[in-house]
Coordinates of C-alpha atoms in Angstrom, one line a residue:
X1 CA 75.9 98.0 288.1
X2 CA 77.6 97.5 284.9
X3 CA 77.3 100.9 284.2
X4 CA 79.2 101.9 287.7
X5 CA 81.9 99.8 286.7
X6 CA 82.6 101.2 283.1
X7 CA 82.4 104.2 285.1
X8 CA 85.4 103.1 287.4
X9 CA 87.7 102.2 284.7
X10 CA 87.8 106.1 283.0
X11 CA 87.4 107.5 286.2
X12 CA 90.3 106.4 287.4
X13 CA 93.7 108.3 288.1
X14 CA 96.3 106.0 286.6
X15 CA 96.6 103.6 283.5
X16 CA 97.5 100.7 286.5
X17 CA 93.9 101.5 288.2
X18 CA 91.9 101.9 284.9
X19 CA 93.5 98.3 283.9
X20 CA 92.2 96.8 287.0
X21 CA 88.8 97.7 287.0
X22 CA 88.9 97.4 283.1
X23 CA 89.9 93.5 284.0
X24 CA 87.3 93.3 286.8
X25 CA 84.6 94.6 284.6
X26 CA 85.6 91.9 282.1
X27 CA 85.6 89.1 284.5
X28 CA 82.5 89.6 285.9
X29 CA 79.8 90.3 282.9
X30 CA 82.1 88.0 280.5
X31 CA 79.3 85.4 281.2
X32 CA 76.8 87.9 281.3
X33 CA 77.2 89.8 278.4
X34 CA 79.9 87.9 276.2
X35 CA 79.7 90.0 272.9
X36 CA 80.6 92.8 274.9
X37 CA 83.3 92.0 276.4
X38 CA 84.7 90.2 274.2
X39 CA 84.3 93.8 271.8
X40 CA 85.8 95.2 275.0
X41 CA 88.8 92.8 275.2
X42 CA 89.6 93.1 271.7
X43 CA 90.0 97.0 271.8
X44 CA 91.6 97.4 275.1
X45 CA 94.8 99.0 273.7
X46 CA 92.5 102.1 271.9
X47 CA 90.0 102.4 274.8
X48 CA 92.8 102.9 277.4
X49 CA 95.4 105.3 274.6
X50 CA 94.1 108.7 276.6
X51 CA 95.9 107.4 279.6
X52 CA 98.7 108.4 277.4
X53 CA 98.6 112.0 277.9
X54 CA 99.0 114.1 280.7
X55 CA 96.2 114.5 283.3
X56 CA 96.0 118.2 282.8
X57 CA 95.2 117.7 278.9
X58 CA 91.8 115.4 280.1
X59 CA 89.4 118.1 281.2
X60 CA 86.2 115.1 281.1
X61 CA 88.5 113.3 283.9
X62 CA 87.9 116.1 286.3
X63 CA 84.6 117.1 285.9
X64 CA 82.6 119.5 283.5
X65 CA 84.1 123.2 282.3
X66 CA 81.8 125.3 281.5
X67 CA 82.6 127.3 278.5
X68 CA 83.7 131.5 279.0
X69 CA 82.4 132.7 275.8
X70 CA 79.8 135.6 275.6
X71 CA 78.0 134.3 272.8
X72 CA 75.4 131.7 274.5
X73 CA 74.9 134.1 277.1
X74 CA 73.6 136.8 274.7
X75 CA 71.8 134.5 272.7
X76 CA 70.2 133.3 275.4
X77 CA 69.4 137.1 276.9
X78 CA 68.0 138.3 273.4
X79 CA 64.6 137.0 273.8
X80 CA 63.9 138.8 277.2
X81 CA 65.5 142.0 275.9
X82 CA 62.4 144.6 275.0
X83 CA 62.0 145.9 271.1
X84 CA 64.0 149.3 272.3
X85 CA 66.8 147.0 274.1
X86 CA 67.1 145.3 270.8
X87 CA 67.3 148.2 268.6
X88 CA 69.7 149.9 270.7
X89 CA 72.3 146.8 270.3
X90 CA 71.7 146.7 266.6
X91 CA 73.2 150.4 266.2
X92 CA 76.2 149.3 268.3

């Protein structure tokens, strides 16, 4: 449940949500877990600075990217290649 609601607060679309939930969080497990949120409370400034920048900068917001380059891809296919496959791309 804690988890969820750590998830809520940089999940969310505006500064104004993310302070809500980031309050709600705090005032439900300050009992619970005090340390924490007290850790929490102390570095709410820094923790919420991304909210700074535009929305189209924070790829994590909107879900994973996976990445266009050709390297993994052939690393990955080198070990299924056959010994002639791998000869042949050494001369290129």
């Amino acid at each position: 449940a804690a988890k969820s609601k750590l998830h809520e607060v940089w999940m969310s679309a505006t500064l104004a949500d993310a302070t809500k939930a980031f309050d709600g969080f705090i005032g439900t497990y300050q009992a619970k877990y005090p340390k924490a949120t007290e850790c929490l409370s102390k570095d709410r400034e820094a923790l919420l600075a991304f909210y700074d920048f535009p929305a189209e900068c924070l790829w994590f917001r909107h879900g994973s990217r996976r990445t266009r380059s050709k390297v993994p891809s052939r690393r990955c296919d080198c070990g299924r290649r056959g010994r002639r496959d791998r000869a042949a791309a050494k001369r290129v």
